[in-house]
Amino acid sequence: MTAPETLDPLKTAEQWKLAGRDVALATVVETWGSAPRQAGSHLVIDGDGNFEGSVSGGCVEGAVITEALDVIQSGKAKMLDFGVADETAWRVGLSCGGRIKVYVERLV
Amino acid sequence: MRIDELTRLNEARAARKAVVVATDLADGSVRILPEGEAVEGTLGEEVAKVLRSGKAGAVELDGKSFFLNVYLPPPRIVVIGAVHITQALARLAPVAGYDLAIIDPRTAFATEERFEGVAIVADWPEDVLKQQPLDAYTALVAVTHDPKIDDFPLSAALKTGCFYVGALGSRKTHAKRVERLKQLGHDDSEIARIAAPIGLDIGAATPAEIALAILAQIVQSFRRRDLVTGR
């Protein structure tokens, strides 16, 4: 009676990588104000843009996926900042008014 | 993170071990630190802190930035007694994200038919718990009100420090149970941890409502527990 394994992004990441796919792991490392997912939450992305998990309530996942594809290409980790103070707020802000920092790394 | 590090992390999680992952945010290097493994210096102190709080966060150590992520085992409910209440609890628990397993030596109760798709063992708790021991992330719910079946797991749950221990039974039944647990060497403060009468007081009348009251009480114990003392 456990949750389906596919709902566990870290297991998905392991399976994808072992199947030979390129994988990036995004992790919420800091939150301010009201943020939908707490620090430590994961979103896993493959080279084709498939994803599992979440770092917000669906507000910034699109932008994180785009950045993740870049991280997969370059192999260089990135720290992303989302929130109302950010100039990208109009495009990919957090409607809840909070702010989050997301670390994106390539699984090697 | 490397794939071998991720595999180690997933293995520790599957074994119901608490794990901290320390990521150096400057160079991306990772350390996988399962509970019980000694970690030197100031990092060790910070690791111990997040294991207690269960809250991930960034820390500065000797001018370097680390992100400490923490993975605690998912909460699990072990029910002693495959009774009517248990049938409802077995359906409610997964909705709330709790694993659930049932133990009852009475084969008439512990049937696949009554508990389709649920982890159920028709054997004595003392035998089953040897194979699948309780831990701090487990809630023990004893609902047979038969001392032969309930007493051993209740005592084991108190010794292990299960985050929740609940026992069904009237005040009279519980008073007798308290006496027996004292004879087994438990003191008053330990015995006071047992939720009895079981379940939040919501006026539950039917087996399903009692199951809901029990589950709500388990959630309350889990979310409000003090990870420092395990209480």
PDB file of C-alpha atoms in Angstrom, chain B residues 11-167:
ATOM      1  CA  GLU B  11      18.731   2.332  -0.912  1.00  0.00           C
ATOM      2  CA  ALA B  12      18.926   4.007   2.497  1.00  0.00           C
ATOM      3  CA  ARG B  13      15.445   5.484   2.007  1.00  0.00           C
ATOM      4  CA  ALA B  14      14.059   2.096   0.984  1.00  0.00           C
ATOM      5  CA  ALA B  15      15.545   0.622   4.186  1.00  0.00           C
ATOM      6  CA  ARG B  16      13.608   3.237   6.222  1.00  0.00           C
ATOM      7  CA  LYS B  17      16.765   5.055   7.318  1.00  0.00           C
ATOM      8  CA  ALA B  18      16.886   8.822   7.802  1.00  0.00           C
ATOM      9  CA  VAL B  19      19.462  10.337   5.435  1.00  0.00           C
ATOM     10  CA  VAL B  20      21.066  13.746   5.014  1.00  0.00           C
ATOM     11  CA  VAL B  21      22.521  14.815   1.669  1.00  0.00           C
ATOM     12  CA  ALA B  22      25.114  17.600   1.973  1.00  0.00           C
ATOM     13  CA  THR B  23      25.709  19.471  -1.308  1.00  0.00           C
ATOM     14  CA  ASP B  24      28.614  21.914  -1.591  1.00  0.00           C
ATOM     15  CA  LEU B  25      26.927  24.682  -3.567  1.00  0.00           C
ATOM     16  CA  ALA B  26      30.255  25.999  -4.923  1.00  0.00           C
ATOM     17  CA  ASP B  27      31.532  22.846  -6.615  1.00  0.00           C
ATOM     18  CA  GLY B  28      28.413  20.656  -6.596  1.00  0.00           C
ATOM     19  CA  SER B  29      30.086  17.811  -4.682  1.00  0.00           C
ATOM     20  CA  VAL B  30      27.767  15.668  -2.601  1.00  0.00           C
ATOM     21  CA  ARG B  31      28.007  13.604   0.577  1.00  0.00           C
ATOM     22  CA  ILE B  32      25.391  10.969   1.462  1.00  0.00           C
ATOM     23  CA  LEU B  33      25.092  10.713   5.242  1.00  0.00           C
ATOM     24  CA  PRO B  34      22.740   8.033   6.631  1.00  0.00           C
ATOM     25  CA  GLU B  35      21.684   8.378  10.284  1.00  0.00           C
ATOM     26  CA  GLY B  36      24.094   6.798  12.741  1.00  0.00           C
ATOM     27  CA  GLU B  37      27.119   7.567  10.585  1.00  0.00           C
ATOM     28  CA  ALA B  38      29.601   9.814  12.403  1.00  0.00           C
ATOM     29  CA  VAL B  39      30.209  13.181  10.692  1.00  0.00           C
ATOM     30  CA  GLU B  40      33.165  15.254  11.848  1.00  0.00           C
ATOM     31  CA  GLY B  41      33.203  18.854  13.112  1.00  0.00           C
ATOM     32  CA  THR B  42      30.730  21.644  12.523  1.00  0.00           C
ATOM     33  CA  LEU B  43      29.137  19.806   9.578  1.00  0.00           C
ATOM     34  CA  GLY B  44      28.318  16.970  11.988  1.00  0.00           C
ATOM     35  CA  GLU B  45      26.506  19.377  14.303  1.00  0.00           C
ATOM     36  CA  GLU B  46      24.453  20.813  11.446  1.00  0.00           C
ATOM     37  CA  VAL B  47      23.641  17.313  10.144  1.00  0.00           C
ATOM     38  CA  ALA B  48      22.413  16.278  13.594  1.00  0.00           C
ATOM     39  CA  LYS B  49      20.248  19.418  13.679  1.00  0.00           C
ATOM     40  CA  VAL B  50      18.454  18.720  10.401  1.00  0.00           C
ATOM     41  CA  LEU B  51      17.965  15.065  11.328  1.00  0.00           C
ATOM     42  CA  ARG B  52      16.180  16.230  14.469  1.00  0.00           C
ATOM     43  CA  SER B  53      14.093  18.959  12.855  1.00  0.00           C
ATOM     44  CA  GLY B  54      13.411  17.125   9.591  1.00  0.00           C
ATOM     45  CA  LYS B  55      13.748  20.521   7.843  1.00  0.00           C
ATOM     46  CA  ALA B  56      16.157  20.994   4.927  1.00  0.00           C
ATOM     47  CA  GLY B  57      18.120  24.231   4.625  1.00  0.00           C
ATOM     48  CA  ALA B  58      21.244  26.060   3.493  1.00  0.00           C
ATOM     49  CA  VAL B  59      24.123  26.533   5.962  1.00  0.00           C
ATOM     50  CA  GLU B  60      27.414  28.446   5.899  1.00  0.00           C
ATOM     51  CA  LEU B  61      30.404  26.488   7.213  1.00  0.00           C
ATOM     52  CA  ASP B  62      33.951  27.882   7.177  1.00  0.00           C
ATOM     53  CA  GLY B  63      32.997  30.330   4.430  1.00  0.00           C
ATOM     54  CA  LYS B  64      31.441  27.613   2.246  1.00  0.00           C
ATOM     55  CA  SER B  65      27.763  27.254   1.395  1.00  0.00           C
ATOM     56  CA  PHE B  66      26.152  23.860   1.813  1.00  0.00           C
ATOM     57  CA  PHE B  67      22.618  22.708   1.217  1.00  0.00           C
ATOM     58  CA  LEU B  68      21.558  20.027   3.681  1.00  0.00           C
ATOM     59  CA  ASN B  69      18.598  18.026   2.460  1.00  0.00           C
ATOM     60  CA  VAL B  70      16.985  15.558   4.823  1.00  0.00           C
ATOM     61  CA  TYR B  71      14.942  12.467   4.008  1.00  0.00           C
ATOM     62  CA  LEU B  72      12.981  10.927   6.855  1.00  0.00           C
ATOM     63  CA  PRO B  73      11.252   7.562   6.418  1.00  0.00           C
ATOM     64  CA  PRO B  74       7.577   7.857   5.447  1.00  0.00           C
ATOM     65  CA  PRO B  75       5.290   7.288   8.408  1.00  0.00           C
ATOM     66  CA  ARG B  76       3.823   3.795   8.677  1.00  0.00           C
ATOM     67  CA  ILE B  77       0.928   2.360  10.625  1.00  0.00           C
ATOM     68  CA  VAL B  78       1.063  -1.159  12.053  1.00  0.00           C
ATOM     69  CA  VAL B  79      -2.356  -2.381  13.168  1.00  0.00           C
ATOM     70  CA  ILE B  80      -2.716  -5.280  15.583  1.00  0.00           C
ATOM     71  CA  GLY B  81      -6.117  -6.779  14.871  1.00  0.00           C
ATOM     72  CA  ALA B  82      -7.892  -7.325  11.559  1.00  0.00           C
ATOM     73  CA  VAL B  83     -11.242  -6.041  12.829  1.00  0.00           C
ATOM     74  CA  HIS B  84     -13.997  -3.930  11.267  1.00  0.00           C
ATOM     75  CA  ILE B  85     -12.284  -0.639  12.246  1.00  0.00           C
ATOM     76  CA  THR B  86      -9.118  -1.890  10.557  1.00  0.00           C
ATOM     77  CA  GLN B  87     -10.964  -2.440   7.283  1.00  0.00           C
ATOM     78  CA  ALA B  88     -11.855   1.258   7.204  1.00  0.00           C
ATOM     79  CA  LEU B  89      -8.417   2.374   8.433  1.00  0.00           C
ATOM     80  CA  ALA B  90      -6.731   0.340   5.682  1.00  0.00           C
ATOM     81  CA  ARG B  91      -8.630   2.396   3.115  1.00  0.00           C
ATOM     82  CA  LEU B  92      -8.117   5.779   4.743  1.00  0.00           C
ATOM     83  CA  ALA B  93      -4.388   5.494   5.526  1.00  0.00           C
ATOM     84  CA  PRO B  94      -3.035   5.442   1.944  1.00  0.00           C
ATOM     85  CA  VAL B  95      -5.115   8.518   1.087  1.00  0.00           C
ATOM     86  CA  ALA B  96      -3.244  10.408   3.818  1.00  0.00           C
ATOM     87  CA  GLY B  97       0.110   9.057   2.575  1.00  0.00           C
ATOM     88  CA  TYR B  98       0.671   6.470   5.302  1.00  0.00           C
ATOM     89  CA  ASP B  99       1.827   2.903   4.667  1.00  0.00           C
ATOM     90  CA  LEU B 100      -0.226   0.358   6.574  1.00  0.00           C
ATOM     91  CA  ALA B 101       0.340  -3.250   7.642  1.00  0.00           C
ATOM     92  CA  ILE B 102      -1.930  -5.533   9.664  1.00  0.00           C
ATOM     93  CA  ILE B 103      -1.029  -8.349  12.042  1.00  0.00           C
ATOM     94  CA  ASP B 104      -3.595 -10.723  13.537  1.00  0.00           C
ATOM     95  CA  PRO B 105      -3.014 -14.373  14.468  1.00  0.00           C
ATOM     96  CA  ARG B 106      -6.730 -15.136  14.151  1.00  0.00           C
ATOM     97  CA  THR B 107      -6.989 -16.561  10.649  1.00  0.00           C
ATOM     98  CA  ALA B 108     -10.749 -16.004  10.555  1.00  0.00           C
ATOM     99  CA  PHE B 109     -10.143 -12.249  10.745  1.00  0.00           C
ATOM    100  CA  ALA B 110      -6.904 -11.913   8.785  1.00  0.00           C
ATOM    101  CA  THR B 111      -8.164 -12.961   5.369  1.00  0.00           C
ATOM    102  CA  GLU B 112      -7.214 -11.693   1.924  1.00  0.00           C
ATOM    103  CA  GLU B 113     -10.902 -11.372   1.148  1.00  0.00           C
ATOM    104  CA  ARG B 114     -11.542  -8.890   3.968  1.00  0.00           C
ATOM    105  CA  PHE B 115      -8.351  -6.950   3.186  1.00  0.00           C
ATOM    106  CA  GLU B 116      -7.805  -6.996  -0.541  1.00  0.00           C
ATOM    107  CA  GLY B 117      -4.527  -5.398  -1.564  1.00  0.00           C
ATOM    108  CA  VAL B 118      -3.422  -4.727   2.024  1.00  0.00           C
ATOM    109  CA  ALA B 119      -0.232  -6.056   3.654  1.00  0.00           C
ATOM    110  CA  ILE B 120      -1.641  -8.519   6.181  1.00  0.00           C
ATOM    111  CA  VAL B 121       0.000 -11.326   8.150  1.00  0.00           C
ATOM    112  CA  ALA B 122      -1.982 -14.005  10.000  1.00  0.00           C
ATOM    113  CA  ASP B 123       0.556 -14.672  12.732  1.00  0.00           C
ATOM    114  CA  TRP B 124       1.477 -13.684  16.286  1.00  0.00           C
ATOM    115  CA  PRO B 125       2.843 -10.140  16.679  1.00  0.00           C
ATOM    116  CA  GLU B 126       5.922 -11.381  18.592  1.00  0.00           C
ATOM    117  CA  ASP B 127       6.895 -13.494  15.569  1.00  0.00           C
ATOM    118  CA  VAL B 128       6.078 -10.911  12.901  1.00  0.00           C
ATOM    119  CA  LEU B 129       7.814  -8.024  14.692  1.00  0.00           C
ATOM    120  CA  LYS B 130      11.025 -10.045  14.835  1.00  0.00           C
ATOM    121  CA  GLN B 131      11.089  -9.989  11.035  1.00  0.00           C
ATOM    122  CA  GLN B 132       9.677  -6.470  10.609  1.00  0.00           C
ATOM    123  CA  PRO B 133      10.685  -4.460  13.670  1.00  0.00           C
ATOM    124  CA  LEU B 134       8.905  -1.289  14.749  1.00  0.00           C
ATOM    125  CA  ASP B 135      10.757   2.043  14.527  1.00  0.00           C
ATOM    126  CA  ALA B 136      10.359   5.677  15.567  1.00  0.00           C
ATOM    127  CA  TYR B 137       8.496   6.457  12.318  1.00  0.00           C
ATOM    128  CA  THR B 138       5.848   3.830  12.983  1.00  0.00           C
ATOM    129  CA  ALA B 139       2.431   4.261  14.615  1.00  0.00           C
ATOM    130  CA  LEU B 140       1.235   1.184  16.525  1.00  0.00           C
ATOM    131  CA  VAL B 141      -2.521   0.715  16.725  1.00  0.00           C
ATOM    132  CA  ALA B 142      -3.766  -2.186  18.860  1.00  0.00           C
ATOM    133  CA  VAL B 143      -7.450  -2.937  18.362  1.00  0.00           C
ATOM    134  CA  THR B 144      -8.103  -6.562  19.347  1.00  0.00           C
ATOM    135  CA  HIS B 145      -8.532  -5.776  23.078  1.00  0.00           C
ATOM    136  CA  ASP B 146      -7.200  -9.264  23.709  1.00  0.00           C
ATOM    137  CA  PRO B 147      -4.217  -9.085  26.083  1.00  0.00           C
ATOM    138  CA  LYS B 148      -2.690 -12.208  24.507  1.00  0.00           C
ATOM    139  CA  ILE B 149      -2.464 -10.386  21.189  1.00  0.00           C
ATOM    140  CA  ASP B 150      -2.178  -6.677  22.086  1.00  0.00           C
ATOM    141  CA  ASP B 151       0.163  -6.576  25.085  1.00  0.00           C
ATOM    142  CA  PHE B 152       3.397  -7.682  23.436  1.00  0.00           C
ATOM    143  CA  PRO B 153       3.272  -5.180  20.535  1.00  0.00           C
ATOM    144  CA  LEU B 154       2.155  -2.359  22.863  1.00  0.00           C
ATOM    145  CA  SER B 155       5.151  -3.029  25.081  1.00  0.00           C
ATOM    146  CA  ALA B 156       7.463  -3.265  22.046  1.00  0.00           C
ATOM    147  CA  ALA B 157       6.106   0.036  20.685  1.00  0.00           C
ATOM    148  CA  LEU B 158       6.780   1.825  23.988  1.00  0.00           C
ATOM    149  CA  LYS B 159      10.335   0.428  24.108  1.00  0.00           C
ATOM    150  CA  THR B 160      11.042   1.361  20.476  1.00  0.00           C
ATOM    151  CA  GLY B 161       9.646   4.879  20.824  1.00  0.00           C
ATOM    152  CA  CYS B 162       6.999   4.632  18.107  1.00  0.00           C
ATOM    153  CA  PHE B 163       5.712   8.169  17.443  1.00  0.00           C
ATOM    154  CA  TYR B 164       2.192   6.994  18.213  1.00  0.00           C
ATOM    155  CA  VAL B 165       0.878   4.161  20.357  1.00  0.00           C
ATOM    156  CA  GLY B 166      -2.876   3.690  20.579  1.00  0.00           C
ATOM    157  CA  ALA B 167      -5.003   0.980  22.150  1.00  0.00           C
TER     158      ALA B 167
END
